[in-house]
PDB file of C-alpha atoms in Angstrom:
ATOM      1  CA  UNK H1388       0.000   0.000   0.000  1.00  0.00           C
ATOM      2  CA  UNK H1389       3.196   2.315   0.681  1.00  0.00           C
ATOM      3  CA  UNK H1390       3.658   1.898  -3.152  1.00  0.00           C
ATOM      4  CA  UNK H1391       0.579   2.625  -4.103  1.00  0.00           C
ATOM      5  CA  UNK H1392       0.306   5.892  -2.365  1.00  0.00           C
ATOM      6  CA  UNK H1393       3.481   7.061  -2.733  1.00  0.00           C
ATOM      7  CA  UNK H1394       2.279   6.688  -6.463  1.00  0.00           C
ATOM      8  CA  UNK H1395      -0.532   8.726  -5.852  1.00  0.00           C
ATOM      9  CA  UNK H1396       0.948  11.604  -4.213  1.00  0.00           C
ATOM     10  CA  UNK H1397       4.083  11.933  -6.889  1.00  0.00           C
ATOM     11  CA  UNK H1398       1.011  12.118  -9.877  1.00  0.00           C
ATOM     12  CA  UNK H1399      -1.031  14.531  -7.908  1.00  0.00           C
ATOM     13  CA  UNK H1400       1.682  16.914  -7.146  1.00  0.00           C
ATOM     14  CA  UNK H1401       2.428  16.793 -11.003  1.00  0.00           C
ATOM     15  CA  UNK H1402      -1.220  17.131 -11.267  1.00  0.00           C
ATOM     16  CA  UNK H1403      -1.526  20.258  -8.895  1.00  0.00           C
ATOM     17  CA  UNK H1404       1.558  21.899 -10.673  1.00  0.00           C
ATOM     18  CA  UNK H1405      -0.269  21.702 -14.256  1.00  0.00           C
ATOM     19  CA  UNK H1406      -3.261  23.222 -12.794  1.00  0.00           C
ATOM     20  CA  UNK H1407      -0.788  25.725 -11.645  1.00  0.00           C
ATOM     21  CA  UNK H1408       0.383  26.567 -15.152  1.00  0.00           C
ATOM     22  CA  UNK H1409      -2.957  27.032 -16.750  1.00  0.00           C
ATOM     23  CA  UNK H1410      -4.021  29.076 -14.245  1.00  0.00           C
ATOM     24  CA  UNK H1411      -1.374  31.310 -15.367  1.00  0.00           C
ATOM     25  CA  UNK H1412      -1.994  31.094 -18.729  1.00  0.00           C
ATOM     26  CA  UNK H1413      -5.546  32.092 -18.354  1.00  0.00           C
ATOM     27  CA  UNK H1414      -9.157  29.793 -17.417  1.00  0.00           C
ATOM     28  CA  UNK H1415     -11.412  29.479 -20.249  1.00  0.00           C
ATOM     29  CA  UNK H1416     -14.820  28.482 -19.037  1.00  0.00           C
ATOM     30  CA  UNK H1417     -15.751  24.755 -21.216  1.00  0.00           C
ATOM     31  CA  UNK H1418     -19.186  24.502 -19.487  1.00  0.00           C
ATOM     32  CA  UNK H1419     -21.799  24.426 -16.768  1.00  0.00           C
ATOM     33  CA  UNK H1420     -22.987  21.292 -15.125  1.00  0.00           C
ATOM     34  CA  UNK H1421     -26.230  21.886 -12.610  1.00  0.00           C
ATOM     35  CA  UNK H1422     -26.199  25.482 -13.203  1.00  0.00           C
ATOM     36  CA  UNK H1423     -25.182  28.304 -14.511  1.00  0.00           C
ATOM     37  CA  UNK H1424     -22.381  28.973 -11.765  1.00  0.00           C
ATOM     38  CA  UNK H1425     -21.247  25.114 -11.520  1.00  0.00           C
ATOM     39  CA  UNK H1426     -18.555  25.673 -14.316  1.00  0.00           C
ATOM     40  CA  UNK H1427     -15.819  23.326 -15.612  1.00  0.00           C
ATOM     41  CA  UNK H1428     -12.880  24.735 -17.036  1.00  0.00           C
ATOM     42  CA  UNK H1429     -10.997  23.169 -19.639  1.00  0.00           C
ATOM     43  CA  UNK H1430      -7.840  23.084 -17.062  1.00  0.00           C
ATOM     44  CA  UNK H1431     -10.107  20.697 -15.042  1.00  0.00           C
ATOM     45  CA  UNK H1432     -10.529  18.209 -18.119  1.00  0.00           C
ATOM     46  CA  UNK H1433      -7.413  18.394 -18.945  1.00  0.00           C
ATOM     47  CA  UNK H1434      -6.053  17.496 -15.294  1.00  0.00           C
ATOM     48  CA  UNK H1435      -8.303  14.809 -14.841  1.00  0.00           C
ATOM     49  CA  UNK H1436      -7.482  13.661 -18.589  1.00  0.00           C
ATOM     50  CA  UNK H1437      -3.675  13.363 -17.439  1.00  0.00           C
ATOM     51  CA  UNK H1438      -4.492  11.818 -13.641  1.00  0.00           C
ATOM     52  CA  UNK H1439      -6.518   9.376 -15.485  1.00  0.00           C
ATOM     53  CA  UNK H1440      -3.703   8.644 -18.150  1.00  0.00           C
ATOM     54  CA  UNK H1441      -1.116   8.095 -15.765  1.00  0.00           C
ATOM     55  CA  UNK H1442      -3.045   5.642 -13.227  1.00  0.00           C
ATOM     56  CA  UNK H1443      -4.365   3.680 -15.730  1.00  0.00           C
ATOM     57  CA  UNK H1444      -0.451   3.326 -17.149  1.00  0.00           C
ATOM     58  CA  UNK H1445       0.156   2.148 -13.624  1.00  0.00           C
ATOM     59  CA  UNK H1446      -2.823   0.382 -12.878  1.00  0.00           C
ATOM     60  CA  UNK H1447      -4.589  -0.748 -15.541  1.00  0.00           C
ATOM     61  CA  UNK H1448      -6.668  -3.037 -13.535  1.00  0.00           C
ATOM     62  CA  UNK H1449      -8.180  -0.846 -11.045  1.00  0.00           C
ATOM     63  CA  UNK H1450     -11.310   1.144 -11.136  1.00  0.00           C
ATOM     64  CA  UNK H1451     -11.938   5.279 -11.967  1.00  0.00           C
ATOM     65  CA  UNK H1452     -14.555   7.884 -10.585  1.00  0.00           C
ATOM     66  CA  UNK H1453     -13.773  11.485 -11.660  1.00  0.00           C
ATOM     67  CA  UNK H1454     -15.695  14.546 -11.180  1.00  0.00           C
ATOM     68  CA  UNK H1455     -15.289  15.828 -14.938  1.00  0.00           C
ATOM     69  CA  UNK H1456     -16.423  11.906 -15.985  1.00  0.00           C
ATOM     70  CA  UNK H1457     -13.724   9.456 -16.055  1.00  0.00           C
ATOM     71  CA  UNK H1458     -15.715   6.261 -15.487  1.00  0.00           C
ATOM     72  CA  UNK H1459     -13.780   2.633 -15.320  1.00  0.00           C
ATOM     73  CA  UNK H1460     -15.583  -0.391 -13.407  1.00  0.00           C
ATOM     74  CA  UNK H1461     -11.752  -1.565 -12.860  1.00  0.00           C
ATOM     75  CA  UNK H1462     -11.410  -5.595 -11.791  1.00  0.00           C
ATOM     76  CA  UNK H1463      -9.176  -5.289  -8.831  1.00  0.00           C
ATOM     77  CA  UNK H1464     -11.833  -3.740  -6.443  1.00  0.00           C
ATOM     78  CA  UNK H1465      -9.522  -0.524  -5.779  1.00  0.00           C
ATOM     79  CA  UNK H1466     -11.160   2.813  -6.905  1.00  0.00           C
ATOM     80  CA  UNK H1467      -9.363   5.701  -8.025  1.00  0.00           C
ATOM     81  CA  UNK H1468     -11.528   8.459  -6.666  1.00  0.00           C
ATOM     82  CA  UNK H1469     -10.511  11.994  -8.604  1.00  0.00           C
ATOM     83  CA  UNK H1470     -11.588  15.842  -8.074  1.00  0.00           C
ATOM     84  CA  UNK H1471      -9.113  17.270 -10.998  1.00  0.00           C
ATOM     85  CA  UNK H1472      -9.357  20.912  -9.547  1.00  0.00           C
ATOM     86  CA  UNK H1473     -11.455  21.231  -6.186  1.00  0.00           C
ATOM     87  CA  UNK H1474     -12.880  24.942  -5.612  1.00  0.00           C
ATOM     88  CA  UNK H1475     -13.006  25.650  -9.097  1.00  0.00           C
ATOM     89  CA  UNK H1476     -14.633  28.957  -8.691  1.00  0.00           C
ATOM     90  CA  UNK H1477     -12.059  29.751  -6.806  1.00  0.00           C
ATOM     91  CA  UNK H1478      -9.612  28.479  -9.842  1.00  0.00           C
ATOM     92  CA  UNK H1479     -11.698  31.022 -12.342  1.00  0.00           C
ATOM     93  CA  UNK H1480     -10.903  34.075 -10.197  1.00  0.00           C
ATOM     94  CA  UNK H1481      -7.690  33.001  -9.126  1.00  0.00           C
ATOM     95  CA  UNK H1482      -8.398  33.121  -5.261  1.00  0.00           C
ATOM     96  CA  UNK H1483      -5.534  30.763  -4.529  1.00  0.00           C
ATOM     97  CA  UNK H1484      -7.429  27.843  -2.583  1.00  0.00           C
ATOM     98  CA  UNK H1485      -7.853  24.957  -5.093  1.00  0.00           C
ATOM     99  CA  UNK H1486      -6.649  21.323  -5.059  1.00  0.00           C
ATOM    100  CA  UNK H1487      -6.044  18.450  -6.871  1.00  0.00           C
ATOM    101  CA  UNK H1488      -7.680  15.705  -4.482  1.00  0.00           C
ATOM    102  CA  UNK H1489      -7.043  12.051  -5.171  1.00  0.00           C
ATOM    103  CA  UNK H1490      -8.012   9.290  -3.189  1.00  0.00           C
ATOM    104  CA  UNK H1491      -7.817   4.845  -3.201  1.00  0.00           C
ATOM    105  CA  UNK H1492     -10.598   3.132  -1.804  1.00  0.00           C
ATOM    106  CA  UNK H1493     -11.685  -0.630  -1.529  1.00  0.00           C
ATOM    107  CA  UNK H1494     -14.979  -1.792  -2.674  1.00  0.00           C
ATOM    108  CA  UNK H1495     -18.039   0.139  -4.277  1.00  0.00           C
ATOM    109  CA  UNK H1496     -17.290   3.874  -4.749  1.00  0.00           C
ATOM    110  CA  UNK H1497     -19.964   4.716  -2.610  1.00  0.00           C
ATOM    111  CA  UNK H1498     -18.785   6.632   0.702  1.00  0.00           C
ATOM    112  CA  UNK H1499     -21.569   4.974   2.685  1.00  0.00           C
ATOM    113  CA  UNK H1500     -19.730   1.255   2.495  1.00  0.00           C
ATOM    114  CA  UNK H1501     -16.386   2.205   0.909  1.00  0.00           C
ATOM    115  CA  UNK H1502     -12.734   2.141   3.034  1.00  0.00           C
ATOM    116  CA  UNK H1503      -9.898   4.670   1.983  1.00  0.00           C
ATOM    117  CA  UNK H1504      -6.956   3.442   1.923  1.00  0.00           C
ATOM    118  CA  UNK H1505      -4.811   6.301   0.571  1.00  0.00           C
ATOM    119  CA  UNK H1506      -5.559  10.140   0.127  1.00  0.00           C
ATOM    120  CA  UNK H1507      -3.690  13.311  -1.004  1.00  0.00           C
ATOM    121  CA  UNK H1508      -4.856  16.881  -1.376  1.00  0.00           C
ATOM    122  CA  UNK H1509      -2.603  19.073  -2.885  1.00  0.00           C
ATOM    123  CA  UNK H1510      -3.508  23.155  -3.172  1.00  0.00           C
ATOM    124  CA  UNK H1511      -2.367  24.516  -6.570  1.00  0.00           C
ATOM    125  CA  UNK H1512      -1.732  27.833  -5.791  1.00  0.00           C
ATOM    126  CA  UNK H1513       0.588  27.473  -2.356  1.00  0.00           C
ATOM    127  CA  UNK H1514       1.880  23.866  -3.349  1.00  0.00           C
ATOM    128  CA  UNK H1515       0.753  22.370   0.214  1.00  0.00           C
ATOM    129  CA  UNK H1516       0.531  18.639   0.146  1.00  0.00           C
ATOM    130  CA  UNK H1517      -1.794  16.677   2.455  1.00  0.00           C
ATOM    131  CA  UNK H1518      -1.376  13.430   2.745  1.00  0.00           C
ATOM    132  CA  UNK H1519      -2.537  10.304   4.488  1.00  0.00           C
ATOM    133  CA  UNK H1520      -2.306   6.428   4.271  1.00  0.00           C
ATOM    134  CA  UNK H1521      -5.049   4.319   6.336  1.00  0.00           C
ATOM    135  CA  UNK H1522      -3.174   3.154   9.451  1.00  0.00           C
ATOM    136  CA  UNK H1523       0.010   5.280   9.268  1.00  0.00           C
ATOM    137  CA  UNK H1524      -1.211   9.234  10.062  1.00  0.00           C
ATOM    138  CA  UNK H1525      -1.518  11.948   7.966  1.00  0.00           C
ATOM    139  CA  UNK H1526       0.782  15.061   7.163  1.00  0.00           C
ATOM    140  CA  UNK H1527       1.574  18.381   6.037  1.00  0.00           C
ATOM    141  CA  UNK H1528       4.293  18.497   3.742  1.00  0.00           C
ATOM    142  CA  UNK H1529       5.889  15.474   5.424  1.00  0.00           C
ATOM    143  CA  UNK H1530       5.302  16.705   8.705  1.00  0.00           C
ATOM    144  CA  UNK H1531       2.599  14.787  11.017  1.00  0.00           C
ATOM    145  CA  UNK H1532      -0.461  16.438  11.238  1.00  0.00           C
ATOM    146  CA  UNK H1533      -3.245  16.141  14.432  1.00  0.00           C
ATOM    147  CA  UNK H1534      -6.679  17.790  14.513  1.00  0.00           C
ATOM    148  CA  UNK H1535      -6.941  20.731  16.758  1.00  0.00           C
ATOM    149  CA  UNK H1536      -7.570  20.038  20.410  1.00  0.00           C
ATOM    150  CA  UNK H1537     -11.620  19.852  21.370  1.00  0.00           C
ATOM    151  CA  UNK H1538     -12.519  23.387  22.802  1.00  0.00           C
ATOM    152  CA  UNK H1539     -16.502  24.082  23.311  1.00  0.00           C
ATOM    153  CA  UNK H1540     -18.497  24.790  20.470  1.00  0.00           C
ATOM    154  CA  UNK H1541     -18.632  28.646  21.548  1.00  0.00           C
ATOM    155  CA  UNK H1542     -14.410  28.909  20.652  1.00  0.00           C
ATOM    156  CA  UNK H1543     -14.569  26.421  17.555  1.00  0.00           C
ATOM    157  CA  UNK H1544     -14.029  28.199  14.339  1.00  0.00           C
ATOM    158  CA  UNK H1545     -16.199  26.168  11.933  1.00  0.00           C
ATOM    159  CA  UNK H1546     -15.564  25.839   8.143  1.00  0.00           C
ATOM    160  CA  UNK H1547     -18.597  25.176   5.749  1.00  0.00           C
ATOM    161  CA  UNK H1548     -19.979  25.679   2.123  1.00  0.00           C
ATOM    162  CA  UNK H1549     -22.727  26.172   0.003  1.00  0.00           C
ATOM    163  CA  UNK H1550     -24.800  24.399  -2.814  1.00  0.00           C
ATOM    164  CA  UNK H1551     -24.504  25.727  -6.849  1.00  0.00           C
ATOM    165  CA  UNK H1552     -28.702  25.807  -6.538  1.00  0.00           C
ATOM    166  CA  UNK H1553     -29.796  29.248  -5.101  1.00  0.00           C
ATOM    167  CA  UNK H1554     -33.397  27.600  -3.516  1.00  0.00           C
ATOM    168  CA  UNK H1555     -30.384  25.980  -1.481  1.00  0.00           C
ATOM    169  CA  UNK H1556     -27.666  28.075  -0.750  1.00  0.00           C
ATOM    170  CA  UNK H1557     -30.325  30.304   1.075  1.00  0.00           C
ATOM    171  CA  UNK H1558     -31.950  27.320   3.646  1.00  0.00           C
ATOM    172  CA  UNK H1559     -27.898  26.728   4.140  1.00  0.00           C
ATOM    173  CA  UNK H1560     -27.756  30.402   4.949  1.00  0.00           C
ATOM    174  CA  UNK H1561     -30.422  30.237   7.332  1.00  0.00           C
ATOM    175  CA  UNK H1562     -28.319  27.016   9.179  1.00  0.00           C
ATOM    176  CA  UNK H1563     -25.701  29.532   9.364  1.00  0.00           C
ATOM    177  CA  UNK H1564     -27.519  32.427  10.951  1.00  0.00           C
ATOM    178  CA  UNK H1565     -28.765  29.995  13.366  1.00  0.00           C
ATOM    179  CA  UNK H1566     -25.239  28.466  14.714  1.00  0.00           C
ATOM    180  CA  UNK H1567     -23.572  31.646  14.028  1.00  0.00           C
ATOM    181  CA  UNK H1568     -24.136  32.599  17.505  1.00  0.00           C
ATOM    182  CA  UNK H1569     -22.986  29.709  18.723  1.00  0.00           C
ATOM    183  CA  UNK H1570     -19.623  29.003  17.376  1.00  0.00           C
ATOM    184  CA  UNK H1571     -16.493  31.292  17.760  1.00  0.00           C
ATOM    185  CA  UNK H1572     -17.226  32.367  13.628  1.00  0.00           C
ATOM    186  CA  UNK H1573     -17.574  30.708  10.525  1.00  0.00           C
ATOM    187  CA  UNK H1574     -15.698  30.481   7.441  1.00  0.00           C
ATOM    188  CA  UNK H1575     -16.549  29.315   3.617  1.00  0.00           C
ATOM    189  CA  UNK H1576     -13.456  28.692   1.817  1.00  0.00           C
ATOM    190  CA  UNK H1577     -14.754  27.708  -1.253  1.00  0.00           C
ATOM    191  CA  UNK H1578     -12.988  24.019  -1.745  1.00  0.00           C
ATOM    192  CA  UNK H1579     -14.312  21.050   0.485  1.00  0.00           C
ATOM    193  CA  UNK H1580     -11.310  18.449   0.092  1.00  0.00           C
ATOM    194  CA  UNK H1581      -9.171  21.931   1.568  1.00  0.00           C
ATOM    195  CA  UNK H1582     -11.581  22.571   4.572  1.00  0.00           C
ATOM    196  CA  UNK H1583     -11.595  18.925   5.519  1.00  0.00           C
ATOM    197  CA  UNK H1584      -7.472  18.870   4.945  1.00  0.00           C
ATOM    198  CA  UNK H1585      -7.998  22.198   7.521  1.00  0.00           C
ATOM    199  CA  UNK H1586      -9.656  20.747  10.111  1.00  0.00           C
ATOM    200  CA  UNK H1587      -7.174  17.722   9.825  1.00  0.00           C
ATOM    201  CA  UNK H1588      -4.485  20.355  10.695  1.00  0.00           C
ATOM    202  CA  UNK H1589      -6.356  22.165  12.846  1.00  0.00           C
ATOM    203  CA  UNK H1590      -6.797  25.205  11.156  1.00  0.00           C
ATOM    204  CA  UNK H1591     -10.303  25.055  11.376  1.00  0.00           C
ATOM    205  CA  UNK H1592     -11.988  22.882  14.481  1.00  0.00           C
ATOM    206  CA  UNK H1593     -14.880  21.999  12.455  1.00  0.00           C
ATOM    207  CA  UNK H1594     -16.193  21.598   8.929  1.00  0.00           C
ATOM    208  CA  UNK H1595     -19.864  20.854   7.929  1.00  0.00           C
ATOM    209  CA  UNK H1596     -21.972  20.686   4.477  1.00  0.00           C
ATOM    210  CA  UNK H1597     -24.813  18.609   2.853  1.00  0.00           C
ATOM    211  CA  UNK H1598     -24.179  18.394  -0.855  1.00  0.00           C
ATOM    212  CA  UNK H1599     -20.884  16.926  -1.094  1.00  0.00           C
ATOM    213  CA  UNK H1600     -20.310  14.481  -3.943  1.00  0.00           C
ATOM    214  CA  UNK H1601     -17.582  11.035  -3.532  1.00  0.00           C
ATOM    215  CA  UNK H1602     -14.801  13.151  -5.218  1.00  0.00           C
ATOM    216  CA  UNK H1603     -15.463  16.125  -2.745  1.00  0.00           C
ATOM    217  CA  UNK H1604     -15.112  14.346   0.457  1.00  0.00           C
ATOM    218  CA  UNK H1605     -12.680  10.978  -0.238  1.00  0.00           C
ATOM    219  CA  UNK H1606      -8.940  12.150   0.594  1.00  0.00           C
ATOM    220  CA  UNK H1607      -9.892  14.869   2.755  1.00  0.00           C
ATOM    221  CA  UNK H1608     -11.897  12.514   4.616  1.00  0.00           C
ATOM    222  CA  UNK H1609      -9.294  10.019   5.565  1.00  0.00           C
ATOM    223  CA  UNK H1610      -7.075  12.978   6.444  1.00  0.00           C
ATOM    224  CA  UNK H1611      -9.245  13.632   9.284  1.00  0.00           C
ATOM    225  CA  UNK H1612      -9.630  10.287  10.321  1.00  0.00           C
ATOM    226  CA  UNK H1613      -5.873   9.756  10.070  1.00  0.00           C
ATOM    227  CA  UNK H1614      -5.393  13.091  12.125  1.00  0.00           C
ATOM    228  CA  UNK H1615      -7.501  11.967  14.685  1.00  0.00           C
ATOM    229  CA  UNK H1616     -10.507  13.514  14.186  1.00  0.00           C
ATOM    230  CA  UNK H1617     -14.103  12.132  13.588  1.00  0.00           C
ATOM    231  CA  UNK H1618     -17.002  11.619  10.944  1.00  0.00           C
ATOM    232  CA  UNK H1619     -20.624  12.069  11.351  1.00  0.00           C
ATOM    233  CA  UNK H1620     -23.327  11.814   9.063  1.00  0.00           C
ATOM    234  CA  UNK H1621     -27.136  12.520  10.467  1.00  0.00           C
ATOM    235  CA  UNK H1622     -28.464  10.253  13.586  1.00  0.00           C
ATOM    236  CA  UNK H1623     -25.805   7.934  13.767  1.00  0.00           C
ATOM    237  CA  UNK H1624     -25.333   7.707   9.861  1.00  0.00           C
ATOM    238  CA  UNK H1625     -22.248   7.193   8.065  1.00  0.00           C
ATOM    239  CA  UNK H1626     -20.476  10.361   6.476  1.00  0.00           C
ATOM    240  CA  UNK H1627     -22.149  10.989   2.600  1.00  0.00           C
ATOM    241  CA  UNK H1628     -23.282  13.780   0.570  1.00  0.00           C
ATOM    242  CA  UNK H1629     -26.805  13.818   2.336  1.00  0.00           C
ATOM    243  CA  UNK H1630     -24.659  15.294   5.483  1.00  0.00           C
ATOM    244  CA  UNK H1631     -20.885  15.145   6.494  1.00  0.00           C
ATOM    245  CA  UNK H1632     -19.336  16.811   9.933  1.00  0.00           C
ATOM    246  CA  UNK H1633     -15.722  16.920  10.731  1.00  0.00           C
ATOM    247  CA  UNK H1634     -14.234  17.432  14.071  1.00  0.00           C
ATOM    248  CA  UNK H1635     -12.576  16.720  16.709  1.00  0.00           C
ATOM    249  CA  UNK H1636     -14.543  13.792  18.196  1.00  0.00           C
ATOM    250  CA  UNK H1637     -15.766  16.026  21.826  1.00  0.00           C
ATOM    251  CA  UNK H1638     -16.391  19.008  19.510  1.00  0.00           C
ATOM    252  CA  UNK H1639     -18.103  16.232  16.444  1.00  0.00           C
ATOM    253  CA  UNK H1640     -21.021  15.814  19.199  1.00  0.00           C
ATOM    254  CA  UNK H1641     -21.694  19.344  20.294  1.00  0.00           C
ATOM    255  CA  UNK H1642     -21.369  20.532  16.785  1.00  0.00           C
ATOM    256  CA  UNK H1643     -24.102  17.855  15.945  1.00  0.00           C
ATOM    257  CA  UNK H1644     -26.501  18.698  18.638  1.00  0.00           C
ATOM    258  CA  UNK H1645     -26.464  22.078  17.360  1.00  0.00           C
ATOM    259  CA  UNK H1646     -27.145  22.017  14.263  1.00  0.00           C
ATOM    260  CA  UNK H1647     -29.954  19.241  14.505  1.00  0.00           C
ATOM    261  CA  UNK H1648     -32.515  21.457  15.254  1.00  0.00           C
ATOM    262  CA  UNK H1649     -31.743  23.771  12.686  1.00  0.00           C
ATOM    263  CA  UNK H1650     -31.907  21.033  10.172  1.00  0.00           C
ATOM    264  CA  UNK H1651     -34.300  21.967   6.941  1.00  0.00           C
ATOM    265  CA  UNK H1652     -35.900  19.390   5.051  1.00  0.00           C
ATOM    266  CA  UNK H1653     -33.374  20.159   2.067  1.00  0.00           C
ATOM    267  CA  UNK H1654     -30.275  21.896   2.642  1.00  0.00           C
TER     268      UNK H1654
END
């Protein structure tokens, strides 16, 4: 397993340092996906295009789920799991939090029943490089990295993000305005797999958001996990894209208790 993710972290680096250059070069919009401000660019095809290329090369047997499409059922029961360029609003107006997120996992690439094995976010603009292997920790630029200590919801500085739909990025509003007075502050960086890699470093104490698709949510996932930190989906539920809290495991139950009964029908 060492292999493979030292594998994975050496092409997402490469990855994250293309994105890089066509940043520079200038973003050309390619499309929008569930609305008008869900864009792709054609950086984030082409990133995915060359991720894709080079695993395959590697691993021809195993499977592939990509944001921008890459489908392969694979025969191994290992799943490439691949957001090309994470925060890709961000990417268009060169606000300099955006990652190339990567991660292995065993079985169905479903995050309800699937393990992660191996994960690596990498931001494009600073270079950072987040990285974590199930059983052996996870780190900052080589250096181990631990969630932040569990404080009480009223010092935690909570992370958190918003929906492409409008009808839904105002009922997550309104969750906001409701915790808001309950939490230190809150903060929407724009790029899930780097909020979850900042609670893993404690940067941020706590990260929550309903929406999240596989891509979004595998390596920065296992980062937490590795770091310590904790999972929760709704009433006992596993971590998915219907709801997804990271924290420190103390702070993971307050945090939950408080935003229960400010939970909408459809966030």
């Amino acid at each position: 397993m060492r292999e493979l993710h030292d594998l994975v972290v050496g092409i997402a680096v490469e990855a994250a340092e293309l994105a890089r250059i066509r940043r520079h070069e200038g973003v050309d919009v390619a499309a929008s996906k569930s609305s008008l401000v869900d864009i792709v660019t054609e950086a984030d095809r082409e990133v995915e295009r060359f991720v894709v290329e080079r695993l395959l090369a590697a691993r021809p047997d195993d499977g592939i789920l990509g944001e921008e499409g890459a489908s392969v059922a694979g025969t191994s029961g290992l799943t490439w799991v691949i957001d090309p360029i994470d925060g890709t609003v961000n990417y268009f107006y060169d606000i300099p939090a955006y990652a190339v997120s990567i991660a292995l996992v065993e079985g169905e690439p479903e995050p309800t029943t699937w393990r992660a094995l191996s994960g690596v976010v990498v931001n494009g603009a600073t270079g950072e490089r987040f990285e974590a292997l199930r059983g052996g920790g996870a780190r900052l630029d080589g250096h181990e990295i631990r969630v932040a200590d569990a404080v009480p919801a009223s010092m935690a500085l909570v992370g958190t993000g918003f929906g492409y739909d409008a009808g839904r990025r105002e009922r997550q509003a309104a969750v906001v305005q409701g915790l808001i007075g309950s939490v230190r502050d809150i903060r929407r960086i724009g790029s899930a797999a780097l909020d979850l890699a900042s609670v893993a470093c404690g940067r941020l104490n706590g990260y929550f958001e309903r929406g999240l698709q596989p891509w979004d949510m595998a390596a920065g996932a296992l980062l937490v996990e590795e770091a310590g930190g904790a999972l929760r989906g709704w009433e006992g539920e596993p971590a998915s894209s219907a709801f997804l809290l990271a924290a420190h495991p103390t702070l993971a139950d307050e945090l939950t208790a408080l935003l229960a009964p400010l939970r909408p029908q459809d966030v």
